[in-house]
PDB file of C-alpha atoms and ligand atoms in Angstrom:
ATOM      1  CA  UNK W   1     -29.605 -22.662 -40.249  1.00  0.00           C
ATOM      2  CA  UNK W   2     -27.857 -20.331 -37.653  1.00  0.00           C
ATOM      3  CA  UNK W   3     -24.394 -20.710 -39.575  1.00  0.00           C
ATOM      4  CA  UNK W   4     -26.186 -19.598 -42.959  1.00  0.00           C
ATOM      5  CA  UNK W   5     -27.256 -16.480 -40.955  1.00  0.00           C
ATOM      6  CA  UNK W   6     -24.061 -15.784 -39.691  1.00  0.00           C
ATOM      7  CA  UNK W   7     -22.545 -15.806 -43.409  1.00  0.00           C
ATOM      8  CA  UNK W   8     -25.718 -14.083 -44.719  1.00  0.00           C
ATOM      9  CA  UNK W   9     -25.495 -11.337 -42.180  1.00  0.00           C
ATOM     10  CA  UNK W  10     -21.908 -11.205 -42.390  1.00  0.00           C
ATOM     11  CA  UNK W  11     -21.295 -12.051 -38.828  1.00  0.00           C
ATOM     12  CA  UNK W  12     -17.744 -13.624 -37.590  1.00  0.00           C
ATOM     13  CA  UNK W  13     -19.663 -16.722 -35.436  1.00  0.00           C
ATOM     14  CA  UNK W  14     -20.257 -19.822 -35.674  1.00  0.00           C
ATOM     15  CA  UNK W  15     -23.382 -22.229 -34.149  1.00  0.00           C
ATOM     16  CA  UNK W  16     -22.176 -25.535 -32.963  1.00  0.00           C
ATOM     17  CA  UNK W  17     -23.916 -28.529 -31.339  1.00  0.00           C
ATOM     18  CA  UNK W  18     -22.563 -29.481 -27.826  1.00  0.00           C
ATOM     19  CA  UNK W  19     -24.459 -33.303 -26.210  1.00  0.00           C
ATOM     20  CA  UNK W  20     -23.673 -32.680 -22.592  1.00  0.00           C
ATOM     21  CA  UNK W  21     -23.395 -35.160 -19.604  1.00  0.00           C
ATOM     22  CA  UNK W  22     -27.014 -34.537 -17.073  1.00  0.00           C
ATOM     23  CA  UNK W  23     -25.261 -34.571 -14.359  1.00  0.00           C
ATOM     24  CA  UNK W  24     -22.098 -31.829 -15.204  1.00  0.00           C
ATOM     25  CA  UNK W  25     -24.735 -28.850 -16.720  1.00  0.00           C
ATOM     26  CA  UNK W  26     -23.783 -26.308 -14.136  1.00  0.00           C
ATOM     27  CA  UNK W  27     -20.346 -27.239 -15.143  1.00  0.00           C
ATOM     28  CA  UNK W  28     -20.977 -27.255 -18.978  1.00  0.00           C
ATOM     29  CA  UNK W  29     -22.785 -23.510 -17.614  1.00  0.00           C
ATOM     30  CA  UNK W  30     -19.984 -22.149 -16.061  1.00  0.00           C
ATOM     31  CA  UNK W  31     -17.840 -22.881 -19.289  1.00  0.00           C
ATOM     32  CA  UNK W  32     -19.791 -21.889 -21.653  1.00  0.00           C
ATOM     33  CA  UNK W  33     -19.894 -18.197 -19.302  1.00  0.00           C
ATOM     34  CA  UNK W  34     -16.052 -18.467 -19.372  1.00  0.00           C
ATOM     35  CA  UNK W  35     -15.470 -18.645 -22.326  1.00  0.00           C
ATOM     36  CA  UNK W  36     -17.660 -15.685 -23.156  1.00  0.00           C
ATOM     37  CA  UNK W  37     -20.054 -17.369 -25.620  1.00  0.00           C
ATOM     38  CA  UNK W  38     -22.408 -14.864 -26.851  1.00  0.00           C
ATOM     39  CA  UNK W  39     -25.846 -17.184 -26.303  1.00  0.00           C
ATOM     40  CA  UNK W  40     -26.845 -20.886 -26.965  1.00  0.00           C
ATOM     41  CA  UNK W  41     -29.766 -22.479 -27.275  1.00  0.00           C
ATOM     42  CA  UNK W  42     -31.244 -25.123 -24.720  1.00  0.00           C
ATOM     43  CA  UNK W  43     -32.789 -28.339 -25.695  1.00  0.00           C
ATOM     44  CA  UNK W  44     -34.340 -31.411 -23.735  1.00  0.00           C
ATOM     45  CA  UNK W  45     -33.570 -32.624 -21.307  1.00  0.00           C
ATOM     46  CA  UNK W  46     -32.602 -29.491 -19.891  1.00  0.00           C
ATOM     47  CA  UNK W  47     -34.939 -26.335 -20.646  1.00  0.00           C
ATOM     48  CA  UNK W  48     -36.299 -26.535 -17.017  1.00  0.00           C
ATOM     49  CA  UNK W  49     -33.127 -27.670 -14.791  1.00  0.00           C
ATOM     50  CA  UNK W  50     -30.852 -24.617 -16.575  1.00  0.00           C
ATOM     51  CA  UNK W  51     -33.434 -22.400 -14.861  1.00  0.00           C
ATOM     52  CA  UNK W  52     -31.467 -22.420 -11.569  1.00  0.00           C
ATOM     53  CA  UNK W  53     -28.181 -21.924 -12.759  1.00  0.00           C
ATOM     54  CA  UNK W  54     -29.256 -17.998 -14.649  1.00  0.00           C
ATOM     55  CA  UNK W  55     -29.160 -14.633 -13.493  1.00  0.00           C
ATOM     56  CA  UNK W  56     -32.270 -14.083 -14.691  1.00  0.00           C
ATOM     57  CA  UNK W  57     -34.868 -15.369 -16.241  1.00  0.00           C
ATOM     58  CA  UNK W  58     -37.943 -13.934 -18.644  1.00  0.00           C
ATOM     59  CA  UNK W  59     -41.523 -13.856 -17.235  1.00  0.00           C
ATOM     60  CA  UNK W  60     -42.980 -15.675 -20.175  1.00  0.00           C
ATOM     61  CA  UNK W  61     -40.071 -18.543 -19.593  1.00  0.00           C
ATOM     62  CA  UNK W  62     -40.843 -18.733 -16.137  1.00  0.00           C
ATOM     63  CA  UNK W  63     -44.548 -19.074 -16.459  1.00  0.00           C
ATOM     64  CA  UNK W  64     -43.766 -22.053 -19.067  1.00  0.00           C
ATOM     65  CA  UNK W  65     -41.131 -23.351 -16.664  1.00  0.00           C
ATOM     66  CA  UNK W  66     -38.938 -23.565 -19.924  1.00  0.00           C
ATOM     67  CA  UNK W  67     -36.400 -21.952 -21.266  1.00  0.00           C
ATOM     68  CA  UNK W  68     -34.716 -22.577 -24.910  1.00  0.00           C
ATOM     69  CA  UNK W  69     -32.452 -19.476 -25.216  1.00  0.00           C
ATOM     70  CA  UNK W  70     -30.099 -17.669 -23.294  1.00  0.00           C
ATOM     71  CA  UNK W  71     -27.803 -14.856 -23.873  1.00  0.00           C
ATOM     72  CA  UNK W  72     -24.916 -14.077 -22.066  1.00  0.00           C
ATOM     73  CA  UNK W  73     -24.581  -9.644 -21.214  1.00  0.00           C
ATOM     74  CA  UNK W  74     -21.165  -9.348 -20.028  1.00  0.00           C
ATOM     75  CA  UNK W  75     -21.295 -12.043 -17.847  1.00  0.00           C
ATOM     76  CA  UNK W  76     -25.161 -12.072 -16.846  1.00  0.00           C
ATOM     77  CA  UNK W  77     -26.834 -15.236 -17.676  1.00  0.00           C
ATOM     78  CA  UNK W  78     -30.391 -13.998 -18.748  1.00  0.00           C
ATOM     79  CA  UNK W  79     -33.244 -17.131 -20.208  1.00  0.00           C
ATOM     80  CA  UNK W  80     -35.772 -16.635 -22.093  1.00  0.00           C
ATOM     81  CA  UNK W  81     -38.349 -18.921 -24.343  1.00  0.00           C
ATOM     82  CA  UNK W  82     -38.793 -19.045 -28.071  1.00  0.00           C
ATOM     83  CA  UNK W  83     -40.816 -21.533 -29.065  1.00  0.00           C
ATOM     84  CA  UNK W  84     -44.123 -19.852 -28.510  1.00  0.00           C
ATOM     85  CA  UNK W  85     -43.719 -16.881 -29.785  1.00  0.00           C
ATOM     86  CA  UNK W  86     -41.806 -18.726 -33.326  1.00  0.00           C
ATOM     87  CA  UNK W  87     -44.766 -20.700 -33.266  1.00  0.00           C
ATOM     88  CA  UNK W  88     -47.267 -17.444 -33.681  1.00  0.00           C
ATOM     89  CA  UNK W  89     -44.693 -16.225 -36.165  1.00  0.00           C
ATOM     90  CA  UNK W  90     -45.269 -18.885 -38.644  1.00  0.00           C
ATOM     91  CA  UNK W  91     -48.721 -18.531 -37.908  1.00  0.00           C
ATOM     92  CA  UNK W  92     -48.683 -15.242 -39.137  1.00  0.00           C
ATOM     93  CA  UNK W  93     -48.153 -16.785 -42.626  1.00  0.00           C
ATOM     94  CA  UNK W  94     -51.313 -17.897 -42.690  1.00  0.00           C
ATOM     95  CA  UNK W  95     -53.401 -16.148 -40.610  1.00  0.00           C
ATOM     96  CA  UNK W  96     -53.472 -11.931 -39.155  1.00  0.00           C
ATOM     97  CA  UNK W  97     -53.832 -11.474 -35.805  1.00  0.00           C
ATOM     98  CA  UNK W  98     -57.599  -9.829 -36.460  1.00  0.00           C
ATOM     99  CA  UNK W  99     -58.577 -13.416 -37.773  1.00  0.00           C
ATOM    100  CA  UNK W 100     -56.529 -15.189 -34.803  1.00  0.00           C
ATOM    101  CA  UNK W 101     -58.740 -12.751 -32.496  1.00  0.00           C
ATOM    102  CA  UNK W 102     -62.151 -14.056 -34.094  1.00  0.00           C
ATOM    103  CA  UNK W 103     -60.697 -17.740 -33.795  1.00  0.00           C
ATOM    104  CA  UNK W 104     -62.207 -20.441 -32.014  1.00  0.00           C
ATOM    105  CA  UNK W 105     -58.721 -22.517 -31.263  1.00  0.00           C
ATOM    106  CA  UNK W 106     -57.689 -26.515 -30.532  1.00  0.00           C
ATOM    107  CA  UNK W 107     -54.449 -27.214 -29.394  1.00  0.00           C
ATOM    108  CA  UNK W 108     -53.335 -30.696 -29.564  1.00  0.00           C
ATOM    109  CA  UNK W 109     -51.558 -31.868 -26.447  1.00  0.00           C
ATOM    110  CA  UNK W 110     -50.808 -30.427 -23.212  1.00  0.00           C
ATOM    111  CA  UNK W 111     -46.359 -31.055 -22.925  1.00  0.00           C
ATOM    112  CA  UNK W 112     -44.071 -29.021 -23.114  1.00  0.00           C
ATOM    113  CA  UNK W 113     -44.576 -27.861 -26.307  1.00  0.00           C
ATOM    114  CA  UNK W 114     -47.989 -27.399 -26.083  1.00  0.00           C
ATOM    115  CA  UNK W 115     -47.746 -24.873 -22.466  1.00  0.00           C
ATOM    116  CA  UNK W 116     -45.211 -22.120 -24.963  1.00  0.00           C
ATOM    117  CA  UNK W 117     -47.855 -22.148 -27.539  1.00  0.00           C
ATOM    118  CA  UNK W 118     -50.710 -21.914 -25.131  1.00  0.00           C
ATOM    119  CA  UNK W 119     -48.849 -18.538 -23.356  1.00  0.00           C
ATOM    120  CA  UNK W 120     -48.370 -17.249 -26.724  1.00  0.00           C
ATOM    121  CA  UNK W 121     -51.491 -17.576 -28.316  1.00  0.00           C
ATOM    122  CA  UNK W 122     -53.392 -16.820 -24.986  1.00  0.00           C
ATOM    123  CA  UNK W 123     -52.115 -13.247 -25.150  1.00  0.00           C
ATOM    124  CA  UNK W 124     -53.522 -12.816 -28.316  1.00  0.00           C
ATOM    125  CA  UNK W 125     -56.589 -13.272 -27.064  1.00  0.00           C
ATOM    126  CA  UNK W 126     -58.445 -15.623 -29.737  1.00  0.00           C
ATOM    127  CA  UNK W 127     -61.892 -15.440 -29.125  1.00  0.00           C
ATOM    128  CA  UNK W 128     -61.792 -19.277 -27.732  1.00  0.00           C
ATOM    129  CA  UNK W 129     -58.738 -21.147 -26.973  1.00  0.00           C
ATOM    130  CA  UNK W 130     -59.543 -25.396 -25.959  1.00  0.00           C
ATOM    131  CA  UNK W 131     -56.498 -27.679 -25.289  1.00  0.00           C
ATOM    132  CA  UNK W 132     -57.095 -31.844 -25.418  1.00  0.00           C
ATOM    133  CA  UNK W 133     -54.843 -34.158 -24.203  1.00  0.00           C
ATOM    134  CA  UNK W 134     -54.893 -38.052 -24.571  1.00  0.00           C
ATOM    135  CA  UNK W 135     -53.850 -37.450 -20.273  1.00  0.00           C
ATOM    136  CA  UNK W 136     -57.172 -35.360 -19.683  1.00  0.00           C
ATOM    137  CA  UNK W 137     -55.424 -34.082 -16.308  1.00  0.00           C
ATOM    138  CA  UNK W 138     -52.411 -32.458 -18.063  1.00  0.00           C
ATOM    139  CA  UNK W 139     -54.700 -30.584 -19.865  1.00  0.00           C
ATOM    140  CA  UNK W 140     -56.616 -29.252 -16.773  1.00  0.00           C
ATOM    141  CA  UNK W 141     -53.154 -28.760 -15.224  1.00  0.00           C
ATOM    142  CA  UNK W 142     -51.632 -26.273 -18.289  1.00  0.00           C
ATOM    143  CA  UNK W 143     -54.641 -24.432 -18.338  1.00  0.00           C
ATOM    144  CA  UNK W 144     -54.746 -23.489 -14.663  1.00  0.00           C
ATOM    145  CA  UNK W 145     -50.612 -23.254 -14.300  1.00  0.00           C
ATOM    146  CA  UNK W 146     -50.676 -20.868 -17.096  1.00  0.00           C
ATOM    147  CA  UNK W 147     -53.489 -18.203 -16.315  1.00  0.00           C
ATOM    148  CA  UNK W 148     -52.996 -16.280 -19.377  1.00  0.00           C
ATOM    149  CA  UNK W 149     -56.425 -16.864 -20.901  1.00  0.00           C
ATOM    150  CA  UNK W 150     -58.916 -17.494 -17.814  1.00  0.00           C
ATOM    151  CA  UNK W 151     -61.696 -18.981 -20.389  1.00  0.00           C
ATOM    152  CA  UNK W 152     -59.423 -21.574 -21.428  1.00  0.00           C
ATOM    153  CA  UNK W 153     -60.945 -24.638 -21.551  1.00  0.00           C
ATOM    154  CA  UNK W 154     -59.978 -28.393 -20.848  1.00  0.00           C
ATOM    155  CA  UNK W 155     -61.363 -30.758 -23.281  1.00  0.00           C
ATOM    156  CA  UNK W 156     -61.746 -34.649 -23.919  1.00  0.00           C
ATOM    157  CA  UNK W 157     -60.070 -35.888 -26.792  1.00  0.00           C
ATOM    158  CA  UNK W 158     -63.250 -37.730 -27.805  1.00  0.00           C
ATOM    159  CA  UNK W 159     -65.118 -34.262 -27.098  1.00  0.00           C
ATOM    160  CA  UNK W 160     -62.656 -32.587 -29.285  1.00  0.00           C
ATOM    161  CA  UNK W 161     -63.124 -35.028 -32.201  1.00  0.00           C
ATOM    162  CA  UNK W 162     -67.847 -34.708 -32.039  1.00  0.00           C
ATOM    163  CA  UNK W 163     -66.829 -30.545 -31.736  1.00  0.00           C
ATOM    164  CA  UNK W 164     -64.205 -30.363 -34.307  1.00  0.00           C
ATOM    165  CA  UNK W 165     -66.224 -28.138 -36.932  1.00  0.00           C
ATOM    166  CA  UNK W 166     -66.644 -25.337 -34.184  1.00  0.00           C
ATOM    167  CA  UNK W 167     -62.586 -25.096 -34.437  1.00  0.00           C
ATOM    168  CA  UNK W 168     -60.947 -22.721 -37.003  1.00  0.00           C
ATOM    169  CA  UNK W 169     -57.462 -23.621 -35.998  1.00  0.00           C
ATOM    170  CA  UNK W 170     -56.518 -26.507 -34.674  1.00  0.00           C
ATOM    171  CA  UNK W 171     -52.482 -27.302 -33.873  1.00  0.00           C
ATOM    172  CA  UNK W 172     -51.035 -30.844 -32.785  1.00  0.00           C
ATOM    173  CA  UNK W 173     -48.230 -29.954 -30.425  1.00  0.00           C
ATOM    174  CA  UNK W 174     -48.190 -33.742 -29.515  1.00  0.00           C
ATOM    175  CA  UNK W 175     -45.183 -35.695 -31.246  1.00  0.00           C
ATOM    176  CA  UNK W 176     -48.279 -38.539 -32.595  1.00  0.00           C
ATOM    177  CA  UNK W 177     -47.550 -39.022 -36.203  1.00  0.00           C
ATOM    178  CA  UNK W 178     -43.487 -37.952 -36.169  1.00  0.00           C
ATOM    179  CA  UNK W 179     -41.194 -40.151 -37.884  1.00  0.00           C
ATOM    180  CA  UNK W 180     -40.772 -42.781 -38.058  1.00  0.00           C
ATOM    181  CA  UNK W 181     -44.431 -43.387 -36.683  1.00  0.00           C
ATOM    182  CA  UNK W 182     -46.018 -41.612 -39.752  1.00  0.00           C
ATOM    183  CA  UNK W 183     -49.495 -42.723 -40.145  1.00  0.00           C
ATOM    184  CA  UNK W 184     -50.248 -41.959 -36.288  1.00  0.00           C
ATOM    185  CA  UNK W 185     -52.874 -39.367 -35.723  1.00  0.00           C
ATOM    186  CA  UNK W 186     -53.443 -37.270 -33.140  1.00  0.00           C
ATOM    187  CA  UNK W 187     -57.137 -36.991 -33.624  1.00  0.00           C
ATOM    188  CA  UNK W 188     -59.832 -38.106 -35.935  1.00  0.00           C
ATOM    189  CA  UNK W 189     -60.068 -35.263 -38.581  1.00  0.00           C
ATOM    190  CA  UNK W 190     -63.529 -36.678 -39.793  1.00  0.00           C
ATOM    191  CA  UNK W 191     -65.425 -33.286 -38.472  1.00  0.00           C
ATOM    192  CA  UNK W 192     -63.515 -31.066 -39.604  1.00  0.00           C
ATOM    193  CA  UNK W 193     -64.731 -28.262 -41.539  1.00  0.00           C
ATOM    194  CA  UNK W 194     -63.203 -27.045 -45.058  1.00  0.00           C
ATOM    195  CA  UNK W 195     -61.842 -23.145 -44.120  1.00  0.00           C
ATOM    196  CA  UNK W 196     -60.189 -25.009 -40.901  1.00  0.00           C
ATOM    197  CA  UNK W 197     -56.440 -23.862 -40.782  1.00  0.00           C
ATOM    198  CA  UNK W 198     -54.688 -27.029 -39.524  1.00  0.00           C
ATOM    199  CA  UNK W 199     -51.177 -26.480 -38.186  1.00  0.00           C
ATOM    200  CA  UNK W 200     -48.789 -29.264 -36.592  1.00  0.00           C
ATOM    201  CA  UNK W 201     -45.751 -28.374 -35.148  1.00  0.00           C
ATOM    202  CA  UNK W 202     -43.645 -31.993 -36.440  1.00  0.00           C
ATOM    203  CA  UNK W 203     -41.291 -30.967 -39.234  1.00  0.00           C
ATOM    204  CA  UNK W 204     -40.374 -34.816 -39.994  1.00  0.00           C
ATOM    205  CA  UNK W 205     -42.185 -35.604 -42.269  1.00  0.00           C
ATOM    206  CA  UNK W 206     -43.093 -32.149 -43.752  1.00  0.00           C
ATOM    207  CA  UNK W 207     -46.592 -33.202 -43.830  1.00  0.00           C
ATOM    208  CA  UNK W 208     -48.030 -35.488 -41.678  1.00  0.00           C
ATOM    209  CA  UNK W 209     -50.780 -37.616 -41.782  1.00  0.00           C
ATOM    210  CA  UNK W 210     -53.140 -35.027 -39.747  1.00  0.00           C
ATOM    211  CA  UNK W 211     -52.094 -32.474 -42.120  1.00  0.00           C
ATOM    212  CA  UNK W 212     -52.600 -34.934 -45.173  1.00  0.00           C
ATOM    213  CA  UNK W 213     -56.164 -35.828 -43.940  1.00  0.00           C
ATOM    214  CA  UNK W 214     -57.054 -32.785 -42.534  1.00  0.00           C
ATOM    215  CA  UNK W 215     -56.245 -31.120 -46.348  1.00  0.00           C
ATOM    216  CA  UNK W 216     -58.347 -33.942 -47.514  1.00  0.00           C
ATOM    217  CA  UNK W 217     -61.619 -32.309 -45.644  1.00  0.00           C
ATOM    218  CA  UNK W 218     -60.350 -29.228 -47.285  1.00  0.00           C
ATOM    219  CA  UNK W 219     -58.452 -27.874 -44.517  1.00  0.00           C
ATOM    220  CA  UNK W 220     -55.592 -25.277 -45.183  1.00  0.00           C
ATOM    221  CA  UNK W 221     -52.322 -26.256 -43.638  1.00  0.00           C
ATOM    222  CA  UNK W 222     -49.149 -25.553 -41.966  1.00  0.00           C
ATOM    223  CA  UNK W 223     -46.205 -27.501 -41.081  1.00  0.00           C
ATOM    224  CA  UNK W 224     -43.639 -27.317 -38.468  1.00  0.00           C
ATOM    225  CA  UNK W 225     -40.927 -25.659 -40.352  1.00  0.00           C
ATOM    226  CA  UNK W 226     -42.026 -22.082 -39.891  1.00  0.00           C
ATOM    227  CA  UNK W 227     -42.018 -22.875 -36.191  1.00  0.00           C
ATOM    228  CA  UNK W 228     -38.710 -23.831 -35.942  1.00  0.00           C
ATOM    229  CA  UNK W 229     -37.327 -21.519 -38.434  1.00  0.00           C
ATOM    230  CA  UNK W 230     -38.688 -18.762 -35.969  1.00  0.00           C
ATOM    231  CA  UNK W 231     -37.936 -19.681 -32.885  1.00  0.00           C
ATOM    232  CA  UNK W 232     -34.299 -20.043 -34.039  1.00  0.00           C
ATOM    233  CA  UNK W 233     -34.763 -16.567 -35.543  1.00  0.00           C
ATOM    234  CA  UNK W 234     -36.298 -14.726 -32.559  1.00  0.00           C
ATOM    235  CA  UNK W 235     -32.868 -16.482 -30.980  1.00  0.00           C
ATOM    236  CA  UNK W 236     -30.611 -15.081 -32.998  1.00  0.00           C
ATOM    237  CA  UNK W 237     -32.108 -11.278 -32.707  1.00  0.00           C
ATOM    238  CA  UNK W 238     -30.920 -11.545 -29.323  1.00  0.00           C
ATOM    239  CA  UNK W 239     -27.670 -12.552 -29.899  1.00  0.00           C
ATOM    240  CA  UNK W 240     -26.723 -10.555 -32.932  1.00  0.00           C
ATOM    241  CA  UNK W 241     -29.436  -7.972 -33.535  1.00  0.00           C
ATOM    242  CA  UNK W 242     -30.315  -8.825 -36.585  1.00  0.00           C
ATOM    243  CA  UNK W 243     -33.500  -9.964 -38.539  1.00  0.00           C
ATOM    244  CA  UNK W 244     -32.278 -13.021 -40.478  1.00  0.00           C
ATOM    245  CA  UNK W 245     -34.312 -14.324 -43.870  1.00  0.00           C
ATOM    246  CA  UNK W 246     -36.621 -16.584 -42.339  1.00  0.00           C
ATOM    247  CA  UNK W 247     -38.818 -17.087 -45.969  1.00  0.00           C
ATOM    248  CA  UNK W 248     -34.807 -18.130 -47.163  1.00  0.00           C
ATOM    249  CA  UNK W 249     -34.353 -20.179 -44.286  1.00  0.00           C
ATOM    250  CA  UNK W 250     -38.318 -22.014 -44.359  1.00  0.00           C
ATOM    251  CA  UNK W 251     -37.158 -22.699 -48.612  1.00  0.00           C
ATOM    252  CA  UNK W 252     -33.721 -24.491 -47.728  1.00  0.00           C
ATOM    253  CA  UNK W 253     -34.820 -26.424 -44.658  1.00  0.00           C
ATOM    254  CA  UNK W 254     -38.312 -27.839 -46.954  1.00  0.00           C
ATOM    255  CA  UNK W 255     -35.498 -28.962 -49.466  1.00  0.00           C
ATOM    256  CA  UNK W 256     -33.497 -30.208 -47.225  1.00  0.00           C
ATOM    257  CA  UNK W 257     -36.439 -32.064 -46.312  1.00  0.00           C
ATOM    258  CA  UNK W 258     -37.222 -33.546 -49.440  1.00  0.00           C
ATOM    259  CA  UNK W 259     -39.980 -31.267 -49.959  1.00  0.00           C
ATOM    260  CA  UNK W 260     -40.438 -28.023 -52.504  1.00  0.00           C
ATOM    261  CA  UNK W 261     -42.387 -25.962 -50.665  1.00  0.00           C
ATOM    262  CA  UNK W 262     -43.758 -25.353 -47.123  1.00  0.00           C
TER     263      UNK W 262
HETATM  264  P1  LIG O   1     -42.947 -31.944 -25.685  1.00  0.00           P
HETATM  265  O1  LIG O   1     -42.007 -31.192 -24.781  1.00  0.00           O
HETATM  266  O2  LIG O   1     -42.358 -32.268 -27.029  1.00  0.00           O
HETATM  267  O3  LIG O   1     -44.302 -31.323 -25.792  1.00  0.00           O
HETATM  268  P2  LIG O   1     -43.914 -33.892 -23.769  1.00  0.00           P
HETATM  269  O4  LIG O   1     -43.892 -32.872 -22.693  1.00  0.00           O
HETATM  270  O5  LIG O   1     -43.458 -35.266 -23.454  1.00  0.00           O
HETATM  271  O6  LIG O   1     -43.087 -33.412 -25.032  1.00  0.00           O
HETATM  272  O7  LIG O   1     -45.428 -33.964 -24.346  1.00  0.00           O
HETATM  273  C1  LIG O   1     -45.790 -34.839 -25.342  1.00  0.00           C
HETATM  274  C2  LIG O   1     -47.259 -34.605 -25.716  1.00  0.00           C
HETATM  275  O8  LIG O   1     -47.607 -35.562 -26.730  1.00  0.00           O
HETATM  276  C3  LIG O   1     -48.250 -34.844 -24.585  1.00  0.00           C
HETATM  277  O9  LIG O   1     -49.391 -34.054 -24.783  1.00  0.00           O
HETATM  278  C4  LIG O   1     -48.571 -36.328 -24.753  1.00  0.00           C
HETATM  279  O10 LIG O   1     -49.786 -36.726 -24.197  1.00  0.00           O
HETATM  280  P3  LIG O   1     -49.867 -37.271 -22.655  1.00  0.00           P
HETATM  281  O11 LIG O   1     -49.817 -36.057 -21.803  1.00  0.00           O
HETATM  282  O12 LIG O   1     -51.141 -37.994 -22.587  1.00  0.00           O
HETATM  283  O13 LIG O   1     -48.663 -38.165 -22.482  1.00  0.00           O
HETATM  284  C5  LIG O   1     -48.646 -36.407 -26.254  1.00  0.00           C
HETATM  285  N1  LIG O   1     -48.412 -37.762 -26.754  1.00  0.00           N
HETATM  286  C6  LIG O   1     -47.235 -38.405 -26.902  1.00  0.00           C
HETATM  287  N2  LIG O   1     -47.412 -39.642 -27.412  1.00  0.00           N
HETATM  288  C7  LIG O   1     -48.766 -39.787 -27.587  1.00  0.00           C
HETATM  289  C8  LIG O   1     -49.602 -40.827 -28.110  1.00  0.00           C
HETATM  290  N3  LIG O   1     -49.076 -41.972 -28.560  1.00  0.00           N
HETATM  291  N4  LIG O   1     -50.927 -40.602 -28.175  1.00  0.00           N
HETATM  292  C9  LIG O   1     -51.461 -39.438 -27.745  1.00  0.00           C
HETATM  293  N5  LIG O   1     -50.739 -38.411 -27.246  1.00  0.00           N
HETATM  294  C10 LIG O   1     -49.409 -38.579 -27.174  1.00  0.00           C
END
C-alpha cells in the first residue's frame, strides 16, 4: 500500500518490512535513528515497549499505552497512534459525525484494539458509548484507564446480546471470527435491528460471519479495510505530507482480497 503511495505521489521512498529480535529493539531503534529513516510503523509485540525508547510521545498514544507510528524530526523520535483515529475515518464512509453524535454505540472487545477506538470515538462524543468483553474486567478496566467519555459503560456480553436493538453501531474489535476461524462470532446478532451499522475491524475474510449475519437482520456494514487503509494513511501524512488515495487504496486491497468491493 505505502509503496503505491510513494509512486502515486511521486515520492523517492520506499516501505519495507523489518521482523526484529524482542530482546535487541532499542538496538533495532537506535539504527533505524542512524540511518535517518524518515518514520516506520510499529506492530505487536512492540507498540507499548517502543514507548521508552522516544523523545516524545503523543497524548492520545500515551493514554492508549500504544503507539503504531513514529516519525523521526532531525533526530527526535516522536510516537504517536493511528489506529483509532483510521478507524473513525472509515467510519466516516458510512456514517457523519452528526449521526455518530446521536449514536447509541457497542464496541466489541476491550484489547488493544478496542482501547484506540474507544479514545477516538469517545471524543466524538456519541450520545452512548458501551464496550463488552468475553473478560468482563477488561472492559471495566478500558473504560476507567481511558476517561475520555465518563458515561462509558461496562457491559456483559450476554447483556449486550438481550440489548442489542438499542445499539446503532456496533464494532467487533475482538479477532473472533478472523481467518482461519471464520464462522466464529463475536456475539449473537439475533437482536439486532435493521438500520444497525455493523462494523468489524478483521479484514481476512472481507466479510465475516458477524458482518454476514448481521446484513442478514438487515444491518448495513463495514469491513476492516477502510480501517487499515487509514491508519496507514494518517501515517504517511506525517511522514511525507501528503493525502494519499485512500478510496484507490480500499479498491486494490478488496481485490487483492478476493473481493470487488468494500
Ligand atoms: P488486539 O490488540 O488485537 O485488540 P488483544 O489485546 O489480545 O488483541 O485483545 C483481543 C480481544 O479479543 C479481547 O477483547 C479478547 O477478549 P478477552 O479480553 O476476554 O481475552 C477478545 N477475544 C479473543 N479471542 C476471543 C474469543 N475466542 N472469544 C471472545 N473474545 C475473544
Amino acid at each position: 500500500m505505502h509503496n503505491h503511495w510513494f509512486e502515486e505521489e511521486g515520492i523517492d521512498g520506499k516501505y519495507v518490512p523489518f521482523e526484529i529480535d524482542p530482546n535487541r529493539l532499542e538496538e533495532a531503534v537506535r539504527g533505524m535513528k542512524a540511518l535517518n529513516f524518515t518514520g516506520w510503523n510499529v506492530t505487536i509485540p512492540f507498540k507499548e515497549a517502543i514507548i521508552p525508547l522516544l523523545d516524545q510521545v503523543e497524548e492520545d498514544a500515551k493514554l492508549i499505552g500504544a503507539v503504531n507510528t513514529v516519525i523521526n524530526q532531525q533526530g527526535k523520535l516522536i510516537g504517536s497512534n493511528t489506529d483509532g483515529a483510521g478507524f473513525v475515518e472509515s467510519l466516516y464512509e458510512k456514517r457523519t459525525l452528526k449521526e455518530i453524535q446521536q449514536s447509541s454505540i457497542l464496541l466489541i472487545g476491550a484489547g488493544g484494539a478496542a482501547k484506540g477506538i474507544f479514545h477516538a470515538l469517545a471524543k466524538l462524543e456519541p450520545a452512548h458509548l458501551a464496550v463488552a468483553n468475553r473478560t468482563e474486567e477488561r472492559a471495566l478496566s478500558l473504560i476507567q484507564s481511558i476517561k475520555t467519555n465518563k458515561k462509558a459503560q461496562a457491559i456483559t456480553i450476554r447483556e449486550c446480546e438481550k440489548l442489542l436493538s438499542t445499539f446503532d453501531i456496533v464494532i467487533n474489535t475482538t479477532s473472533v471470527g478472523m481467518f482461519p476461524h471464520v464462522e466464529n462470532m463475536p456475539i449473537d446478532v439475533t437482536k439486532m435491528k435493521n438500520c444497525t451499522l455493523a462494523a468489524d475491524i478483521i479484514y481476512n475474510p472481507l466479510e465475516t460471519a458477524f458482518l454476514r449475519e448481521a446484513k442478514k437482520h438487515g444491518a448495513d456494514t463495514l469491513n476492516g479495510v477502510g480501517m487499515f487503509v487509514h491508519q496507514g494513511a494518517l501515517a504517511f501524512h506525517q511522514w511525507t505530507g501528503t493525502n494519499p488515495d485512500t478510496d484507490k487504496a480500499v479498491s486494490r486491497i478488496t481485490k487483492q482480497l478476493g473481493g470487488t468491493s468494500c
